[in-house]
Coordinates of C-alpha atoms in Angstrom, one line a residue:
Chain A
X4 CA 44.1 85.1 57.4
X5 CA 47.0 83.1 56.2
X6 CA 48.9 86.9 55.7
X7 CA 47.9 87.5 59.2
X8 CA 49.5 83.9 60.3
X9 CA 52.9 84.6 58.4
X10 CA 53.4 88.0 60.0
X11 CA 52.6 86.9 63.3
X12 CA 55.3 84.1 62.6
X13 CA 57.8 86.7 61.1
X14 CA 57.0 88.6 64.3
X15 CA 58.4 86.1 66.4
X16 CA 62.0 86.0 64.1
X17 CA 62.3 89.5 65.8
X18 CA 62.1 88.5 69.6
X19 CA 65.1 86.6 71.4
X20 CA 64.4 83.4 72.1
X21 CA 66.5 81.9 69.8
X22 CA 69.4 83.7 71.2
X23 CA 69.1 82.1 74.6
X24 CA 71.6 79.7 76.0
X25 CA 72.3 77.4 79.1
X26 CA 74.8 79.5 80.6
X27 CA 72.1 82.6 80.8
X28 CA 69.7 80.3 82.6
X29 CA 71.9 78.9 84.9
X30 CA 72.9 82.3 85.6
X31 CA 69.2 83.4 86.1
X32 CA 69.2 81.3 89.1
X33 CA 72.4 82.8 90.3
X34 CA 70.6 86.4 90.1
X35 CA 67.5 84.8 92.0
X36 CA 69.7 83.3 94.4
X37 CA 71.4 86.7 95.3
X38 CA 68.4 88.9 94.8
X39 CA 66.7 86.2 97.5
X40 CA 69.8 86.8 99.9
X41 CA 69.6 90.3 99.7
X42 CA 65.8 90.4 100.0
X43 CA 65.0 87.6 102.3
X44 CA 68.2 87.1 104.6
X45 CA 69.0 91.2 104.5
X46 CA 73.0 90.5 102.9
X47 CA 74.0 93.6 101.7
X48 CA 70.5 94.4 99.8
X49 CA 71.9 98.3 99.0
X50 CA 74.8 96.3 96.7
X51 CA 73.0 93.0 95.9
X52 CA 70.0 93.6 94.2
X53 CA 71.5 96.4 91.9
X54 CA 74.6 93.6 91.6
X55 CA 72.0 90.7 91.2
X56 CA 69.8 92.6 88.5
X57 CA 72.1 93.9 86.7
X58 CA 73.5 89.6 86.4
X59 CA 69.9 89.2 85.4
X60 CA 70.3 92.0 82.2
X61 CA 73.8 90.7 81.6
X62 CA 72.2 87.5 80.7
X63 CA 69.4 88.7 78.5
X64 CA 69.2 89.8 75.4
X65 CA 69.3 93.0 75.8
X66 CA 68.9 95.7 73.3
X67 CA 70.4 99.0 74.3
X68 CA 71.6 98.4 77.6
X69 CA 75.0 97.4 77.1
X70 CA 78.3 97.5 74.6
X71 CA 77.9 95.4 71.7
X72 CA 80.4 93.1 71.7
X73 CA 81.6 91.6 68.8
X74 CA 80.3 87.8 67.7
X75 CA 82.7 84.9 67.7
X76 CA 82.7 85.1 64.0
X77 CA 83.8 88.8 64.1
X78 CA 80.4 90.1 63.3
X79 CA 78.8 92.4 65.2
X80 CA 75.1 92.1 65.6
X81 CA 71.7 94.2 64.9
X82 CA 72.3 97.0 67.5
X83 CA 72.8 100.6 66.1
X84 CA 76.4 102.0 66.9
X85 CA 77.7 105.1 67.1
X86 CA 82.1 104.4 66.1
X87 CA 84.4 107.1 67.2
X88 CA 87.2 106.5 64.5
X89 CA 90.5 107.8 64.6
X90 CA 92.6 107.8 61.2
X91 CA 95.8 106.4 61.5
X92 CA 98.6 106.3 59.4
X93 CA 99.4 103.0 57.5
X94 CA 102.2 102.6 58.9
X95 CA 100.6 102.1 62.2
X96 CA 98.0 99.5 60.4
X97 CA 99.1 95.6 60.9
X98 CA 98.2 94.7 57.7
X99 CA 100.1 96.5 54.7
X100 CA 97.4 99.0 53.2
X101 CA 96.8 97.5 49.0
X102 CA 98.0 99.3 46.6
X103 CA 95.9 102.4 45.0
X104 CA 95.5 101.6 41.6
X105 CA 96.1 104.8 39.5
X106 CA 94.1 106.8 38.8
X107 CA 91.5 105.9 42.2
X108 CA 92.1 108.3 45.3
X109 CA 93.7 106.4 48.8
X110 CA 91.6 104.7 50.7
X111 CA 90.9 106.0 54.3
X112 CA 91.7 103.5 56.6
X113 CA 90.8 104.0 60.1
X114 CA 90.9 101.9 64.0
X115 CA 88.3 101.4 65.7
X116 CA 88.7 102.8 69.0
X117 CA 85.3 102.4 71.1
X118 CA 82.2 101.2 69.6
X119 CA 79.1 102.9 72.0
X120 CA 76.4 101.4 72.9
X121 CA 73.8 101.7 74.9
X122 CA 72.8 103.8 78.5
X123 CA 74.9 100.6 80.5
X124 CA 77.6 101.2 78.1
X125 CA 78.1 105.3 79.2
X126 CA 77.1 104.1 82.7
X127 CA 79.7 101.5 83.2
X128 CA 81.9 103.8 82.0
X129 CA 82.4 104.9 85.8
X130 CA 84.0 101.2 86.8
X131 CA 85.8 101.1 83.3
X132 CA 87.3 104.9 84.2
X133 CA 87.6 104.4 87.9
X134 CA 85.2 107.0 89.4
X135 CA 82.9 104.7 90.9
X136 CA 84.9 103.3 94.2
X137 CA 86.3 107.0 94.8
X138 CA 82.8 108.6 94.9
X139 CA 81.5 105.8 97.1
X140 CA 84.7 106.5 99.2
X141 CA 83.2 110.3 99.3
X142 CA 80.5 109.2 100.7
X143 CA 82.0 106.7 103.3
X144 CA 84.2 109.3 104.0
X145 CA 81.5 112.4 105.0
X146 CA 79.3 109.3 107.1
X147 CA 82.6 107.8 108.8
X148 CA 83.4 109.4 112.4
X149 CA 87.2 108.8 112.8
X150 CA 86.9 110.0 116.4
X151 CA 87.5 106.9 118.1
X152 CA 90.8 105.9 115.8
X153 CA 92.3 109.6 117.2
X154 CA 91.7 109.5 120.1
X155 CA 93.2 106.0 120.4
X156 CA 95.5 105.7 117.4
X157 CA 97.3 102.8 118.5
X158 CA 94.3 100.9 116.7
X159 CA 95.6 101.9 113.8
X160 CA 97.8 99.2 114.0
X161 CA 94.8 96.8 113.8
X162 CA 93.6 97.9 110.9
X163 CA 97.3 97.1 109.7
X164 CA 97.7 93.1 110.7
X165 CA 93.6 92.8 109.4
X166 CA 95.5 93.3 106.2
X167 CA 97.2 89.7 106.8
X168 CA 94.1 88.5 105.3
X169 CA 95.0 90.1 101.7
X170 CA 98.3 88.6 101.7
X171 CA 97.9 85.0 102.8
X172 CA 95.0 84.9 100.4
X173 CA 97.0 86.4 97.3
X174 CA 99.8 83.3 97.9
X175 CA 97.0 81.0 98.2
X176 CA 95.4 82.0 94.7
X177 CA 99.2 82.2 92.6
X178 CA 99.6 78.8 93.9
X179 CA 96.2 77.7 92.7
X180 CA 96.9 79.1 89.4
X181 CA 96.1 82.5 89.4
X182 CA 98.5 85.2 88.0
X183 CA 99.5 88.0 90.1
X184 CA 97.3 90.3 89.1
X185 CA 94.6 88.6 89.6
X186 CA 95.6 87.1 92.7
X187 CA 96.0 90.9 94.1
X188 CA 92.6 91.4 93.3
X189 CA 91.4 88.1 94.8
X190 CA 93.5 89.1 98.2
X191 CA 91.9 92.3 98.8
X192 CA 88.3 90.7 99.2
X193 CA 90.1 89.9 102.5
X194 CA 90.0 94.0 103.1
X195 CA 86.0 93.4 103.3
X196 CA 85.9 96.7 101.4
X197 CA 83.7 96.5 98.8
X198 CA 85.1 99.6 96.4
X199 CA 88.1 99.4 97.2
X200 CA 87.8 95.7 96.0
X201 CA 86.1 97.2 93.0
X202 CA 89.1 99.7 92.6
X203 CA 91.9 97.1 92.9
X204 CA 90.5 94.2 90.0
X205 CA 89.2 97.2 87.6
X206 CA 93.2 97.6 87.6
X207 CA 94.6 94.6 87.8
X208 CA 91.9 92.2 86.6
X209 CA 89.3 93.1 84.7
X210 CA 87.9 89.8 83.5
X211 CA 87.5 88.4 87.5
X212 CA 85.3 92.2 88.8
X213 CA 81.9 90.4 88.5
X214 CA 83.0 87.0 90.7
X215 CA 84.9 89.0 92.8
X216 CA 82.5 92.0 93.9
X217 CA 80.1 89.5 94.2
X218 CA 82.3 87.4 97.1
X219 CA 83.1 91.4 98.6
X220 CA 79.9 92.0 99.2
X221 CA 78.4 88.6 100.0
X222 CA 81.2 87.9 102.5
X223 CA 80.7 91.4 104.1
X224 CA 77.3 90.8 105.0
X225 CA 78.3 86.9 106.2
X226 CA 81.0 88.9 108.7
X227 CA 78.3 88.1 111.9
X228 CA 78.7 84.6 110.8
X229 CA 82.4 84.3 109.7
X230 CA 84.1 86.0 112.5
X231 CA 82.7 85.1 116.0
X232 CA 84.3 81.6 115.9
X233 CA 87.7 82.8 115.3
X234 CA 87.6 85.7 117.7
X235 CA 86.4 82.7 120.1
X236 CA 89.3 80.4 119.2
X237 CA 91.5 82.8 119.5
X238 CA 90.8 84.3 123.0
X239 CA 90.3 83.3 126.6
X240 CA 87.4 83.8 128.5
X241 CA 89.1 86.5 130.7
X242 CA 90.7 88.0 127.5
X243 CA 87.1 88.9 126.1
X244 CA 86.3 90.5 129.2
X245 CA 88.8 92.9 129.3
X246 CA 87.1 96.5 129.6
X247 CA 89.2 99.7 127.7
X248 CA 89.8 103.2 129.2
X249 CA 86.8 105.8 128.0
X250 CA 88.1 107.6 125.0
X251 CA 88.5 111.1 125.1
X252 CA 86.7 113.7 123.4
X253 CA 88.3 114.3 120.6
X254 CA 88.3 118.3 119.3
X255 CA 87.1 119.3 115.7
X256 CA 90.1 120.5 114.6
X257 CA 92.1 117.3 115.9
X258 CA 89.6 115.9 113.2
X259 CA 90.5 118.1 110.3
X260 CA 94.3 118.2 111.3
X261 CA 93.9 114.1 110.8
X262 CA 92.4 114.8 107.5
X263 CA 94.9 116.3 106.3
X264 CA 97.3 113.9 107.5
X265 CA 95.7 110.7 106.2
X266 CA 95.7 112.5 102.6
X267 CA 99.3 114.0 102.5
X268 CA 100.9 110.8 104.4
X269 CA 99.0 108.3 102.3
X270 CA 99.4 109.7 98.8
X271 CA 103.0 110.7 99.4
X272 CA 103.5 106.4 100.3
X273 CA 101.1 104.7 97.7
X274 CA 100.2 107.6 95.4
X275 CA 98.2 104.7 93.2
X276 CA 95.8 105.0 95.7
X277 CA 94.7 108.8 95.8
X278 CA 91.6 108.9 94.7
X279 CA 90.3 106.7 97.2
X280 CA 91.7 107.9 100.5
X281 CA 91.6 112.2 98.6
X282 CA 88.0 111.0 98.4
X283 CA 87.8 109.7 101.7
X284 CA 89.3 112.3 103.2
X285 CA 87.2 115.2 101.9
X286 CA 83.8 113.3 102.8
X287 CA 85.2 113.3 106.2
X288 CA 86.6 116.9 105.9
X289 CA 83.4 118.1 104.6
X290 CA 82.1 116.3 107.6
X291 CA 84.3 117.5 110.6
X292 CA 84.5 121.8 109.0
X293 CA 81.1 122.1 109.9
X294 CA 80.3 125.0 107.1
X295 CA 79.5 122.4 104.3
X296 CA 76.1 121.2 105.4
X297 CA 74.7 121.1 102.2
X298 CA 77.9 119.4 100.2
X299 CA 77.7 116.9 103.5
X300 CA 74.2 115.9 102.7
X301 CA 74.8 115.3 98.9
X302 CA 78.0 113.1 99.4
X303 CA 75.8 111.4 102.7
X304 CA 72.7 111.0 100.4
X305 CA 72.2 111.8 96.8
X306 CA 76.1 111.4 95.9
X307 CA 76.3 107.9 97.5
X308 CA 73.1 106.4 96.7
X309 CA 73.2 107.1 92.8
X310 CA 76.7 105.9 92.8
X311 CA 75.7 102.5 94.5
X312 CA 72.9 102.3 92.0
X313 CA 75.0 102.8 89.0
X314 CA 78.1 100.7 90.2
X315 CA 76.0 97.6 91.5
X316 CA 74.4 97.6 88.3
X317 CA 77.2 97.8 86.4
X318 CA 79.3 95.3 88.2
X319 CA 76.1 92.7 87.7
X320 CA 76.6 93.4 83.6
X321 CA 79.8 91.8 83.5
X322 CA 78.5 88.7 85.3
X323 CA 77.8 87.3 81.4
X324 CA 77.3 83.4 82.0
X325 CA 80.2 82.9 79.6
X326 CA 82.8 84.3 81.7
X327 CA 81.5 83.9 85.1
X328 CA 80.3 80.1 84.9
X329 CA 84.0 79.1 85.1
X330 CA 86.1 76.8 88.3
X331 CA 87.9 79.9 88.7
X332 CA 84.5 81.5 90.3
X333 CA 84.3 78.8 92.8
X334 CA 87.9 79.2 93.5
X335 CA 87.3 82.9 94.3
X336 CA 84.4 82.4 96.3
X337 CA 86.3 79.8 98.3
X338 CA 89.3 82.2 98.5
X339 CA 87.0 85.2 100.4
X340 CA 86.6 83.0 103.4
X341 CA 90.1 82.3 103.5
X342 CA 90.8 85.5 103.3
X343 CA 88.2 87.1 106.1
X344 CA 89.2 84.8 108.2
X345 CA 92.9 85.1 108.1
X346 CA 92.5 88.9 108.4
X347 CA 90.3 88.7 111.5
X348 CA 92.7 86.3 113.6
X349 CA 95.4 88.5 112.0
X350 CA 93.8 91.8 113.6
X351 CA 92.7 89.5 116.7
X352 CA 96.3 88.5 117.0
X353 CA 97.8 91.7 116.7
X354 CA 95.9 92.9 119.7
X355 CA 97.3 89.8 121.9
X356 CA 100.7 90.9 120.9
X357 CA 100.1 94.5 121.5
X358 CA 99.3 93.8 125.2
X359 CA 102.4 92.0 125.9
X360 CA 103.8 95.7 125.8
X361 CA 100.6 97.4 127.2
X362 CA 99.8 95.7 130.2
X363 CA 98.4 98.9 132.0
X364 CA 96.2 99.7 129.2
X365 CA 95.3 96.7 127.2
X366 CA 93.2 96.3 124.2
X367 CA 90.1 93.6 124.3
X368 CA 91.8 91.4 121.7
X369 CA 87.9 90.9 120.5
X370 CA 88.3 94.9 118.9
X371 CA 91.3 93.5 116.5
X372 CA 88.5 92.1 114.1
X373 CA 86.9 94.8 113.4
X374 CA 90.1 96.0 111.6
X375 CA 89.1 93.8 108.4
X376 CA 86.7 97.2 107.2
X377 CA 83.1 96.1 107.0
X378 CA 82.3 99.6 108.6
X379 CA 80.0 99.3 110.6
X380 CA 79.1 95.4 110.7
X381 CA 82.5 94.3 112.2
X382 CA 82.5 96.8 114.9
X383 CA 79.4 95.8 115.9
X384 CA 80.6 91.7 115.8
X385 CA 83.2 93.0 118.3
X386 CA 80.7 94.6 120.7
X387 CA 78.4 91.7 120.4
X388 CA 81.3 88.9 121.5
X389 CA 82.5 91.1 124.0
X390 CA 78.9 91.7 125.7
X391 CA 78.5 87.9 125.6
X392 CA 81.3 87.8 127.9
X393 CA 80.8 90.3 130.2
X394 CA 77.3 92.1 129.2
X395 CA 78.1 95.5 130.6
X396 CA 81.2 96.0 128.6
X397 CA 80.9 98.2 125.7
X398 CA 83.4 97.9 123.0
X399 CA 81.4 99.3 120.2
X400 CA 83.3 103.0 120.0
X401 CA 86.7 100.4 120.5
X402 CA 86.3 98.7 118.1
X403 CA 85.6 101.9 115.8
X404 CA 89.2 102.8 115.7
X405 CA 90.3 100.1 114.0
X406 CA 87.2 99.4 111.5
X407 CA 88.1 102.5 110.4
X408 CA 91.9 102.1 110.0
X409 CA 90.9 99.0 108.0
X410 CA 89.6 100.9 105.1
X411 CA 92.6 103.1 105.4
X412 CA 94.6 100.0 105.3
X413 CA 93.0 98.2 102.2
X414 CA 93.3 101.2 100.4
X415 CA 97.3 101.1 101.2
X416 CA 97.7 97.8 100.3
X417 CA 95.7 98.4 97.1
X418 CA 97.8 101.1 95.9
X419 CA 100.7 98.9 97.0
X420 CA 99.6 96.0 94.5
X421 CA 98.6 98.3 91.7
X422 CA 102.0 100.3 92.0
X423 CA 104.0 97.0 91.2
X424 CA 101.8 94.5 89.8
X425 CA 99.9 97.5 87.2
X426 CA 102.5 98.6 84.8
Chain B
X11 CA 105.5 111.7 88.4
X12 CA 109.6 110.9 87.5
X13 CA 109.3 107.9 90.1
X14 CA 106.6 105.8 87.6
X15 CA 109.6 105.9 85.1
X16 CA 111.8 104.2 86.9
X17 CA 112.4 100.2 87.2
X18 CA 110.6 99.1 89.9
X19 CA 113.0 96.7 92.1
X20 CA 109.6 95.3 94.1
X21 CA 107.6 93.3 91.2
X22 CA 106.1 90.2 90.5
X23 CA 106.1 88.2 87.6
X24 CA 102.8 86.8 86.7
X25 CA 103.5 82.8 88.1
X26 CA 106.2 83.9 91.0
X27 CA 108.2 81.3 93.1
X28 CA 106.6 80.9 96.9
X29 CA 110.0 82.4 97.7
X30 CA 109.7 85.6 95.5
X31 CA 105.9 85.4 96.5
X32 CA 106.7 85.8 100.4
X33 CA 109.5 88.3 99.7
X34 CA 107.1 90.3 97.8
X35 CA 104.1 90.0 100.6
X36 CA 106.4 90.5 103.5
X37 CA 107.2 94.0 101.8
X38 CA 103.8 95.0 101.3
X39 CA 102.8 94.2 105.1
X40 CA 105.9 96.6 105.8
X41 CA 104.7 99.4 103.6
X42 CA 101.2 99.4 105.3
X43 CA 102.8 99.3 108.5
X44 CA 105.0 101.7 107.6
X45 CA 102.3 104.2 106.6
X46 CA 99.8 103.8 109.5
X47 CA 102.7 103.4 112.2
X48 CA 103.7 106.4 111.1
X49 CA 99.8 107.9 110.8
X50 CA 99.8 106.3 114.6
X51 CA 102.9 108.1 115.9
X52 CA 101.7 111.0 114.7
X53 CA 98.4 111.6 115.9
X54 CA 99.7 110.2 119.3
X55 CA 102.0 113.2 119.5
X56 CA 99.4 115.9 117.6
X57 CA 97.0 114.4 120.5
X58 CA 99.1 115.3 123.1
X59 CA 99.6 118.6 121.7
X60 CA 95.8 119.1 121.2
X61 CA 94.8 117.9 124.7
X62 CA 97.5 120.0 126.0
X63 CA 95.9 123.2 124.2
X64 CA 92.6 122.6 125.0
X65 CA 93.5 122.7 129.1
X66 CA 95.6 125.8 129.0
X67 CA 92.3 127.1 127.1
X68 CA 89.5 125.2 129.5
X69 CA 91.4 126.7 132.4
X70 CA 91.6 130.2 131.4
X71 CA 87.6 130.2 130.8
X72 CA 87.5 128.0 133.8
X73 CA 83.5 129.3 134.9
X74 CA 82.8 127.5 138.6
X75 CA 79.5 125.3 138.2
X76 CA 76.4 126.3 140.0
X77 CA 76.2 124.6 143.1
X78 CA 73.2 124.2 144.8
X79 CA 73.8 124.7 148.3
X80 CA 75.8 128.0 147.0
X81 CA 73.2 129.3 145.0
X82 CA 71.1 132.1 146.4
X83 CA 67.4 132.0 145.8
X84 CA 66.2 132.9 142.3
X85 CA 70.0 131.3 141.1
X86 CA 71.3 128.4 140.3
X87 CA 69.1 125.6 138.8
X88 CA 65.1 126.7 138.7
X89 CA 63.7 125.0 141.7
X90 CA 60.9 123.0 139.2
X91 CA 63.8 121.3 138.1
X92 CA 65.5 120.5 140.8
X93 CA 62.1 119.1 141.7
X94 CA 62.0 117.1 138.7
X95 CA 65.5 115.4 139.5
X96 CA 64.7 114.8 142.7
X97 CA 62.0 112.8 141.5
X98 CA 64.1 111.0 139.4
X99 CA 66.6 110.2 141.7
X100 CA 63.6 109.2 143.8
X101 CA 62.2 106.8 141.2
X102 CA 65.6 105.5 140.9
X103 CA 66.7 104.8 144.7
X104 CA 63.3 102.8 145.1
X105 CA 62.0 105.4 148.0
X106 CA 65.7 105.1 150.1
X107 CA 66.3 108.2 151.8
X108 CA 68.9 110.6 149.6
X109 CA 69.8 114.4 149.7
X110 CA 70.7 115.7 146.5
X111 CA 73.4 117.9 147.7
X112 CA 74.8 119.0 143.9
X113 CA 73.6 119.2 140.7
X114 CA 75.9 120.1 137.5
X115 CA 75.5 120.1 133.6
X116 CA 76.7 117.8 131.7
X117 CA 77.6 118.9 128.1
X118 CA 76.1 116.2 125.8
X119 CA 76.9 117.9 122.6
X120 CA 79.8 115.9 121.4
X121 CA 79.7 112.3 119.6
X122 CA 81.7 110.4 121.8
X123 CA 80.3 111.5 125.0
X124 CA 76.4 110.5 123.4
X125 CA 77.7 107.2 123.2
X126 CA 78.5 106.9 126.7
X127 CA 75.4 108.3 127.8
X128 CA 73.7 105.7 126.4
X129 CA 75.5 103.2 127.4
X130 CA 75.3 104.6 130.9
X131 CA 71.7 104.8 130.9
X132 CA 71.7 100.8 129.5
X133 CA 73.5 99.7 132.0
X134 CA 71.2 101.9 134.8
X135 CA 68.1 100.4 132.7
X136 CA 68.7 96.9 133.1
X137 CA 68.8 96.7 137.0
X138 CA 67.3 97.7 139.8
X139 CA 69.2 99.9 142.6
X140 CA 70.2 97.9 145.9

């Protein structure tokens, strides 16, 4: 009996209680907190509950899930590892190799270069490697109808001033203490484009991906909430009445011509940003040919939904208590508003300013919101405000031109920031 | 690939002046209005040249639509439906006298025109005709 007793005992030295600590249950409530907005108040649920459990894992003691990282004493703990070693020669060693005593043979001395761990640790290879946010941009690509932006393409433009957003928010977080880097990938939360967001602080800031995905995609599901006030600030009464021309039909090949475009223009300008818009642009290619049906459903279905799986999960790993329970967390979170909000009065604006020299055809100022991204949600935010005002006016197809020019947009600006600020 | 070699004369350091910060932001706007002004100007002008194509090619298979009064017996639209939408047009007039004097398809294949379809048919849903 008192065998039985001691094993049961020396059981329990196995488990990992002992490893738990304050910042892992504080961040449980974090993971509750998101998985209940996702489940209960509908935010985002296809990003935040992969996002929210993978937070959960990352603050567990996991087992095989993730990298093991080494110990603040240098150790590494219990977890079976598989090293990929590379011999270098000494020369290339900081410390200066002892000397072989005779008659002994040279000792090998190697670098670690990656230490593997567990299925998270291959998995997360796709944020850590960048493939991710471009196969999610697949996907966006083959379900987005660009129609509406060719067949008005002065909304283009929009999409362009939405991006004020990114830039007032990137000065705001330098002078709160941020470094460049990061504040690029703080700014472009204010492109409400969730991979592209992804894309960006992968680059430029690794340690911030977790806070910041997790104010992307929070914020893009708050658009409803954060952007009617300002379009209503902004505008008169008569100004949110104002009803558009009927867009023309636009012809397939007008579509595949603008595919084409899009790539060759955009790569040639910010080539740090081709895999997202070559991406884009063959989802949508694949889309608009008409002879891909099968390659449309994958990147519509399959292709997407895996990806979200994978990348939600693996952006909720690096939420570890440790680095995410920090002011500058709070400071991001505050800095998303900033920056959704600037970029919808900036696309708002833009339209006001665009009528001055359109008075024949003018835009509905309310459509210069949807330029922040947040394909579909913002689009539909325009529509809404602008049947409030006048209840038979429908600006949803409007307002598709420049949602749609807004995730053309981000993804300039991105490649912009990681062209200067990523070497 | 030459281009990633050389010094870049737009950078930032890592704690920038507001100065150096605004300079550096006020470029960036430029490049991504650069880039989708340019998209814009563009596909205004391919548009053009599209719509332009697609008349010279509607008007050469130009086909005149059937027209009732035109259409001999046996032709045309099948009188069951012609029935049918004068029923509808019944239904929808609340019993006021009306002649349907033409009837024409509509092709309701494309995206765009779906969209105003529907919206048409909101608008015709949520009021009754005078």
């Amino acid at each position: 009996m008192h065998q039985i007793l001691s094993d049961f005992f020396d059981f329990f030295k196995l488990t990992a209680f002992d490893q738990l600590t304050w910042q892992m249950l504080v961040m449980w409530g974090v993971a509750i907190l998101l998985l209940y907005l996702a489940v209960r108040k509908g935010f985002e649920p296809l990003l935040l509950v992969p996002i929210a459990f993978g937070a959960l894992l990352a603050n567990l003691p996991t087992h095989g899930v993730i990298t093991r990282e080494f110990q603040a004493n240098g150790m590494l703990d219990s977890a079976i590892l598989y090293v990929d070693t590379q011999t270098v020669p000494s020369a290339a060693v900081e410390t200066p190799a002892p000397a072989t005593p005779p008659g002994e043979s040279a000792p090998v001395r190697s670098r670690i270069d990656r230490i593997e761990g567990g299925l998270y640790d291959f998995i997360a290879q796709g944020i850590k490697l960048e493939l991710f946010p471009p196969l999610i941009f697949l996907g966006v690509g083959a379900l987005t109808d660009f129609g509406p932006l060719i067949a008005n393409p002065r909304t283009l433009l929009l999409g362009a001033a939405a991006q004020a957003g990114v830039l007032i928010t990137f000065i705001g977080a330098n002078l709160l203490g941020f470094t460049s880097r990061q504040a690029a990938s703080i700014g472009i939360i204010g492109g409400a484009d969730g991979p592209t967001a992804i894309f960006t602080a992968t680059k430029l800031a690794p340690e911030l991906l977790g806070a910041i995905a997790v104010a992307a995609y929070t914020y893009m599901a708050l658009v409803p909430l954060i952007q009617p006030p300002i379009m209503r600030l902004l505008t008169s009464e008569k100004e949110r009445r104002i009803r558009m021309k009927s867009l023309r039909t636009v012809s397939r090949t007008e579509k595949l011509f603008f595919a084409i475009l899009v790539t060759v223009v955009c790569v040639l300008l910010v080539p740090d940003a081709s895999a997202l818009i070559a991406m884009l642009m063959l989802g949508n290619f694949l889309r608009e040919c008409g002879v891909t049906e099968r390659l449309l459903k994958s990147a519509q279905n399959e292709i997407i939904n895996v990806v979200t799986i994978f990348l939600g999960t693996s952006v909720g790993l690096t939420m570890a208590g440790e680095s995410f329970l920090r002011p500058q967390t709070l400071m991001i979170i505050g800095l998303g508003v900033v920056a959704f909000g600037a970029g919808t009065a900036g696309g708002v604006l833009m339209a006001k300013l665009m009528n001055l020299f359109s008075r024949g055809n003018p835009l509905n100022p309310l459509i210069g919101s949807a330029g922040v991204s947040a394909v579909p949600m913002a689009a539909r935010v325009s529509h809404v405000e602008g049947q409030r005002a006048d209840s038979s006016n429908y600006l949803l197809m409007h307002a598709m031109g420049p949602n749609v020019a807004g995730v053309i947009g981000t993804a300039v600006i991105a490649g912009y920031y990681i062209s200067t600020l990523g070497r | 690939m030459h281009a990633l070699l050389l010094p870049l004369a737009v950078s930032l350091p890592d704690n920038p002046n507001l100065w150096d910060n605004l300079r550096f932001q006020t470029t960036g706007i430029l490049v991504v209005f650069f880039a989708l002004g340019s998209l814009a100007l563009v596909v205004a002008l391919s548009g053009r040249l599209f719509v332009a194509l697609e008349k010279r090619q509607a008007a050469a298979k130009a086909v005149p639509s059937p027209d009732l009064r035109a259409a001999p017996p046996g032709e045309g639209v099948p009188p069951e439906i012609s029935a049918v939408i004068a029923a509808a047009v019944a239904v929808a007039l609340a019993g006021r006298p009306f002649a349907v004097r033409r009837v024409h398809l509509v092709q309701a294949s494309e995206q765009l025109r779906a969209w105003s379809v529907e919206g048409r048919r909101q608008i015709y849903a949520s009021h009754k005709v005078r």
